[in-house]
């Protein structure tokens, strides 16, 4: 467990009551770990427990000291008015230094409130991935994306820096099969 | 009319108000980003009530005003997640307290008018120095605070996930907003302070194409509205607060009309 960036041992998480059955995994640098499970099994709650917004009922969650986490929510923050450009959002996360996917370039000079749901999703996901964080938590990153967007995201996930690792939740089996180096089943607490 | 701006008699209030006209729109932009623009009115009301309570106890208006607003910001931070609900309570509490105090203290009516209408032309060096201090503090703090407030807005879990003290950024901004509103309430009046926080940011969020330009739009709007109001109020011998609010609204209406005409032309 010591060399893992993130490790869970018999972890049970939830909010008012436990949602997940005990789950264990280890996430090392260079890995993409997919969480798979039916709706309501607690996949997003598991990510929320890692970010500190959900409760850990039992088991252990270990984060390697000094690591930086970035988190893309299942529903990105979408305000009614967002006079901020795509480029400025990437700068906020220091995600503007790496070569950007070609798909992203047309969004850079647009206000966020002018982007479609899929465009904003892709931009925010890339902001997390390009930020240089050690562990990237992606919750349903393919939501609202068209097939080209999903391919572009899969390609970006394959070209992460070797010191980075990804924990992602997706209901799309094909996407999980394509990008994940390991898959963990999440099931509901009995 | 422009010579009024350069009259040595009004130089001190002109500069005090000018600094507020630059400071308040900036604060307003971040309040609007956080969808907490009602904060401006809530904090201004508490600042008004604080000023009147302080005056009843023999404190200077500025000190009482600051105390009221900072107390409001502190309570809001302790009761996280209340957002505009907290500000609505502040507005009601501030209004009720202010009227009760003014009805039951000597010169209360006069002071209540001063706080509501503004008394910019009677501000002294203490107001100017406080405005300079706040303005410099904001200039120093904002480059550090701005990216943190923006990141907290668009990636709300980032700071908690990394064990970083997000509350420090929010509290710093809330105290800055409270201090600016307290000074503004004691100088230009309650509604004028609210107008300078609300209207420039409202306009900038519609017209600007980037965050940087949002700040520029808000600053330029605040400055133009303020200078127009300062000259017009003196020229026509009118109270400054209502003239400023009218200038802000007129300028916003002109911009929207221009935008609508451009759309029709296209």
XYZ file of C-alpha atoms in Angstrom:
456
model
C 0.000 0.000 0.000
C 2.901 2.355 0.724
C 3.815 3.067 -2.900
C 0.191 3.660 -3.922
C -0.954 7.228 -4.453
C -4.393 6.243 -3.214
C -5.498 3.071 -1.494
C -8.768 1.869 -0.003
C -9.094 -1.091 2.304
C -12.541 -2.486 3.059
C -13.842 1.047 2.660
C -17.540 1.731 3.292
C -18.794 5.240 2.471
C -22.096 7.115 2.412
C -23.827 10.164 3.795
C -26.446 9.628 6.531
C -25.995 5.855 6.192
C -23.548 3.540 4.427
C -24.088 3.282 0.663
C -21.253 1.107 -0.629
C -20.337 -2.456 0.262
C -16.709 -2.742 1.480
C -14.343 -1.945 -1.366
C -10.580 -2.248 -1.707
C -8.201 -0.963 -4.360
C -4.791 0.542 -4.902
C -4.027 3.277 -7.393
C -0.421 3.727 -8.502
C 1.191 6.366 -10.689
C 0.570 5.718 -14.388
C -2.663 3.783 -13.748
C -6.224 4.503 -14.774
C -8.643 2.770 -12.416
C -12.277 2.473 -13.416
C -15.131 2.148 -10.936
C -17.985 0.181 -12.376
C -21.348 -0.581 -10.845
C -25.096 -0.155 -11.197
C -26.834 3.173 -10.543
C -27.021 3.944 -6.831
C -24.165 1.614 -5.900
C -22.164 4.533 -4.518
C -19.499 5.148 -7.179
C -19.840 8.928 -6.951
C -20.095 8.704 -3.148
C -16.752 6.925 -3.137
C -15.172 9.816 -5.028
C -16.952 12.244 -2.694
C -15.429 10.408 0.281
C -11.981 10.830 -1.255
C -12.550 14.573 -1.653
C -13.926 14.788 1.890
C -17.549 15.576 1.110
C -18.958 12.118 1.966
C -18.502 10.148 5.163
C -16.289 7.123 5.716
C -18.179 4.588 7.873
C -15.549 1.891 8.096
C -12.337 0.710 6.510
C -9.348 2.819 5.597
C -8.539 5.362 2.947
C -4.890 6.173 2.477
C -3.627 9.139 0.465
C 0.121 9.360 -0.146
C 1.468 12.399 1.692
C 1.838 15.583 -0.328
C -0.139 14.476 -3.358
C -2.438 16.885 -5.184
C -5.934 15.814 -6.205
C -8.157 17.297 -8.875
C -11.815 16.442 -9.210
C -14.278 16.714 -12.068
C -17.824 16.512 -10.778
C -20.488 14.450 -12.510
C -22.299 17.716 -13.246
C -19.786 20.498 -13.800
C -20.564 23.841 -12.204
C -22.677 25.685 -14.760
C -23.659 29.184 -13.682
C -26.263 31.274 -15.462
C -23.636 33.931 -16.166
C -20.002 32.952 -16.684
C -18.004 35.794 -18.250
C -14.847 33.733 -18.142
C -13.097 32.307 -21.190
C -12.062 28.701 -21.687
C -8.454 29.870 -21.720
C -8.890 31.611 -18.363
C -10.414 28.485 -16.813
C -7.400 26.443 -17.919
C -5.038 29.108 -16.547
C -6.789 28.889 -13.172
C -5.789 25.226 -12.930
C -2.380 25.773 -14.576
C -3.671 23.441 -17.291
C -2.670 25.693 -20.168
C 0.968 24.640 -20.295
C 0.628 21.208 -21.925
C -0.182 20.840 -25.631
C -3.968 21.083 -25.825
C -6.186 18.619 -27.677
C -7.204 20.076 -31.048
C -10.850 19.728 -30.028
C -10.333 22.219 -27.233
C -8.868 25.075 -29.264
C -12.146 26.559 -30.594
C -13.455 26.885 -27.006
C -10.497 28.826 -25.643
C -11.688 32.329 -26.515
C -15.372 31.719 -25.785
C -17.236 32.541 -22.596
C -18.104 29.417 -20.634
C -21.823 30.239 -20.728
C -21.683 30.131 -24.547
C -20.425 26.524 -24.568
C -22.678 23.507 -24.921
C -22.929 20.952 -22.112
C -20.494 18.614 -23.874
C -17.985 21.378 -24.655
C -17.998 22.595 -21.058
C -17.666 19.013 -19.789
C -14.638 18.410 -22.012
C -13.017 21.706 -21.058
C -13.457 21.154 -17.323
C -12.261 17.551 -17.573
C -9.161 18.694 -19.413
C -8.620 21.440 -16.823
C -8.445 18.689 -14.175
C -6.244 16.419 -16.255
C -3.850 19.114 -17.424
C -3.466 20.673 -13.985
C -0.532 18.459 -13.075
C -2.419 16.954 -10.118
C -1.076 13.561 -9.034
C -4.500 11.945 -8.729
C -7.314 12.932 -11.077
C -10.846 12.003 -10.033
C -13.287 11.956 -12.937
C -16.972 11.330 -12.318
C -18.776 10.316 -15.522
C -16.420 12.334 -17.757
C -18.176 11.126 -20.933
C -21.500 12.749 -19.951
C -22.803 14.956 -22.794
C -19.813 14.107 -25.023
C -20.345 13.085 -28.631
C -18.414 10.035 -29.988
C -15.558 12.268 -31.190
C -15.332 13.862 -27.777
C -15.207 10.448 -26.106
C -12.385 9.368 -28.449
C -10.482 12.568 -27.773
C -10.891 12.093 -24.009
C -9.718 8.481 -24.245
C -6.684 9.637 -26.212
C -5.866 12.302 -23.606
C -6.139 9.722 -20.808
C -3.586 7.540 -22.585
C -1.072 10.383 -22.725
C -1.011 11.438 -19.092
C 2.316 12.106 -17.376
C 3.829 8.975 -15.816
C 3.526 10.433 -12.301
C -0.239 10.895 -12.638
C -3.046 8.447 -11.925
C -6.750 8.546 -12.667
C -9.740 7.194 -10.788
C -12.814 7.377 -12.949
C -16.462 6.511 -12.716
C -18.305 5.757 -15.924
C -21.405 3.880 -16.884
C -19.966 3.296 -20.356
C -18.421 -0.174 -20.392
C -16.675 0.440 -23.756
C -14.984 3.563 -22.447
C -13.868 1.785 -19.275
C -12.479 -1.125 -21.332
C -10.660 1.272 -23.619
C -8.897 3.475 -21.054
C -8.627 1.625 -17.741
C -5.672 -0.432 -16.640
C -7.768 -1.938 -13.827
C -11.456 -2.080 -13.026
C -13.089 -2.363 -9.609
C -16.727 -3.311 -9.145
C -18.673 -1.185 -6.682
C -21.756 -2.741 -5.143
C -24.468 -1.432 -2.898
C -24.327 -1.920 0.852
C -26.671 -4.701 1.866
C -19.585 71.730 -15.276
C -16.301 69.833 -15.355
C -14.547 72.585 -13.376
C -16.487 71.357 -10.325
C -14.343 68.218 -10.402
C -11.216 70.330 -9.962
C -12.557 72.675 -7.267
C -10.132 72.449 -4.280
C -13.113 72.685 -1.923
C -14.393 69.331 -3.115
C -11.062 67.621 -3.724
C -11.176 65.512 -0.560
C -14.673 64.099 -1.088
C -13.938 63.675 -4.798
C -10.949 61.418 -4.087
C -12.696 59.492 -1.305
C -15.617 58.758 -3.606
C -13.334 57.995 -6.535
C -11.561 55.279 -4.592
C -14.926 53.825 -3.565
C -16.144 53.988 -7.169
C -13.184 51.812 -8.151
C -13.327 49.508 -5.148
C -17.044 48.701 -4.957
C -17.513 47.523 -8.574
C -14.561 45.146 -8.134
C -16.108 43.721 -4.967
C -19.427 43.496 -6.830
C -17.920 41.364 -9.589
C -16.781 38.720 -7.100
C -20.059 38.878 -5.178
C -21.934 38.283 -8.429
C -19.616 35.404 -9.307
C -20.558 33.835 -5.976
C -24.233 34.642 -6.625
C -24.163 36.663 -3.433
C -24.839 40.126 -4.831
C -27.567 40.570 -2.237
C -24.675 40.629 0.243
C -24.001 44.207 -0.743
C -27.391 45.341 0.468
C -27.310 43.091 3.550
C -23.896 44.332 4.639
C -24.766 47.951 3.799
C -27.939 47.718 5.911
C -25.989 46.300 8.839
C -23.337 48.961 8.339
C -26.110 51.576 8.453
C -27.569 50.082 11.620
C -24.052 49.872 13.090
C -23.382 53.519 12.266
C -26.590 54.633 13.981
C -26.055 52.378 17.020
C -22.496 53.650 17.292
C -23.631 57.248 17.020
C -26.166 56.669 19.799
C -23.272 55.427 21.944
C -21.044 58.352 20.978
C -18.888 56.484 18.406
C -17.943 58.010 15.028
C -20.213 56.908 12.144
C -17.326 55.171 10.386
C -16.423 53.025 13.395
C -20.003 51.942 14.050
C -20.555 51.249 10.403
C -17.443 49.049 10.172
C -18.444 47.171 13.301
C -21.914 46.420 11.922
C -20.677 45.178 8.533
C -17.778 43.124 9.881
C -20.089 41.478 12.418
C -22.418 40.569 9.549
C -19.568 39.052 7.524
C -18.416 37.074 10.555
C -21.856 35.630 11.268
C -22.323 34.747 7.591
C -19.032 32.817 7.640
C -20.005 30.936 10.775
C -23.324 29.917 9.175
C -21.911 28.622 5.888
C -24.205 27.659 3.061
C -26.931 30.150 3.913
C -25.943 32.423 1.006
C -28.629 34.908 0.076
C -30.847 33.732 2.961
C -28.272 35.156 5.369
C -28.221 38.433 3.457
C -31.996 38.709 3.418
C -31.948 38.353 7.235
C -29.241 41.029 7.399
C -31.330 43.426 5.293
C -34.377 42.999 7.527
C -32.382 43.154 10.753
C -30.418 46.210 9.591
C -33.516 48.058 8.448
C -35.438 47.313 11.638
C -32.536 48.268 13.930
C -31.722 51.431 12.002
C -35.281 52.736 12.129
C -35.762 51.851 15.791
C -32.501 53.498 16.805
C -33.182 56.619 14.754
C -36.662 56.911 16.293
C -35.325 56.635 19.823
C -32.117 58.649 19.875
C -31.381 62.376 19.752
C -30.590 63.545 16.189
C -31.505 59.995 15.083
C -33.572 61.218 12.157
C -30.778 63.439 10.880
C -28.234 60.655 11.135
C -30.558 58.154 9.482
C -30.918 60.566 6.555
C -27.158 60.992 6.370
C -26.657 57.236 6.228
C -29.427 56.685 3.691
C -28.761 59.648 1.379
C -25.012 59.791 1.767
C -22.898 62.683 2.981
C -19.966 62.504 0.626
C -19.404 66.280 0.589
C -18.992 66.250 4.369
C -16.486 63.389 4.554
C -13.192 64.129 6.227
C -9.613 62.964 6.083
C -10.421 59.846 8.142
C -12.683 58.666 5.316
C -10.055 59.412 2.686
C -7.271 57.611 4.545
C -9.504 54.626 5.208
C -10.414 54.554 1.500
C -6.732 54.735 0.482
C -5.874 51.943 2.934
C -8.699 49.721 1.719
C -7.905 50.400 -1.910
C -4.237 49.490 -1.450
C -5.182 46.418 0.565
C -7.512 45.300 -2.225
C -4.865 45.915 -4.895
C -2.415 43.821 -2.894
C -4.847 41.069 -1.974
C -6.827 40.608 -5.173
C -4.119 39.036 -7.376
C -3.730 36.362 -4.672
C -7.401 36.059 -3.819
C -8.964 36.187 -7.295
C -7.702 32.858 -8.706
C -8.576 31.144 -5.431
C -12.132 32.495 -5.420
C -12.570 31.543 -9.076
C -11.211 28.038 -8.575
C -13.406 27.546 -5.507
C -16.397 28.544 -7.669
C -15.717 26.303 -10.652
C -14.018 23.384 -8.855
C -15.720 23.494 -5.442
C -14.088 20.315 -4.123
C -10.501 21.192 -4.955
C -9.521 22.861 -1.686
C -11.233 20.391 0.613
C -9.837 17.429 -1.342
C -6.332 18.788 -0.864
C -6.780 19.809 2.766
C -6.302 23.499 1.935
C -7.898 26.203 4.116
C -10.592 27.400 1.728
C -12.369 29.258 4.557
C -9.449 31.687 4.724
C -10.067 32.870 1.166
C -13.800 33.284 1.705
C -13.400 35.027 5.047
C -10.737 37.380 3.642
C -13.038 38.382 0.809
C -16.085 38.737 3.052
C -14.172 41.000 5.438
C -12.900 43.065 2.514
C -16.445 43.401 1.154
C -17.797 44.279 4.609
C -15.111 46.919 5.203
C -15.636 48.492 1.773
C -19.400 48.580 2.274
C -19.068 49.994 5.771
C -16.885 52.848 4.516
C -19.164 53.400 1.516
C -22.305 53.471 3.664
C -20.717 56.059 5.960
C -19.532 58.126 2.966
C -21.862 57.895 -0.017
C -24.891 56.332 1.678
C -26.538 52.947 1.807
C -28.286 52.735 -1.569
C -25.473 54.426 -3.477
C -23.050 51.875 -2.027
C -25.371 49.062 -3.080
C -25.754 50.530 -6.569
C -21.975 50.701 -7.080
C -21.639 47.073 -6.059
C -24.606 45.750 -7.993
C -25.015 47.677 -11.269
C -21.451 47.792 -12.694
C -21.024 44.042 -12.088
C -24.463 43.320 -13.540
C -23.584 45.207 -16.737
C -20.058 43.798 -16.938
C -21.322 40.199 -16.686
C -23.481 40.836 -19.758
C -21.072 42.770 -21.962
C -17.568 41.476 -21.167
C -16.060 38.655 -23.183
C -13.569 37.472 -20.570
C -12.915 37.717 -16.850
C -10.225 40.355 -17.337
C -12.646 42.477 -19.364
C -15.370 41.924 -16.769
C -13.134 43.673 -14.244
C -12.299 46.444 -16.725
C -15.974 46.970 -17.633
C -17.014 47.152 -13.995
C -14.239 49.616 -13.131
C -14.947 51.833 -16.134
C -18.689 51.807 -15.458
C -18.219 52.671 -11.789
C -15.816 55.478 -12.615
C -18.007 57.038 -15.300
C -21.181 56.820 -13.212
C -19.404 58.296 -10.192
C -17.796 61.246 -11.984
C -21.090 62.064 -13.713
C -22.986 61.868 -10.428
C -20.445 63.965 -8.537
C -20.628 66.775 -11.088
C -24.400 66.620 -11.595
C -25.223 66.527 -7.878
C -23.134 69.662 -7.252
C -24.306 71.406 -10.397
C -27.982 70.866 -9.625
C -27.519 71.011 -5.847
C -28.994 67.571 -5.294
C -28.183 64.871 -2.691
C -25.317 62.744 -4.023
C -26.673 59.220 -3.263
C -29.863 59.378 -5.366
C -28.028 61.113 -8.224
C -25.417 58.348 -8.274
C -28.105 55.649 -8.366
C -29.853 57.511 -11.205
C -26.562 57.814 -13.127
C -25.846 54.090 -12.726
C -29.333 53.168 -13.935
C -29.230 55.631 -16.858
C -25.826 54.417 -17.997
C -26.994 50.797 -17.826
C -30.148 51.684 -19.778
C -28.089 53.445 -22.481
C -25.837 50.405 -22.833
C -28.757 47.996 -23.107
C -30.510 50.234 -25.567
C -27.347 50.459 -27.653
C -27.013 46.687 -27.599
C -30.652 46.225 -28.625
C -30.273 48.739 -31.497
C -27.139 46.984 -32.712
C -28.988 43.657 -32.706
C -31.873 45.129 -34.701
C -29.429 46.690 -37.208
C -27.769 43.322 -37.779
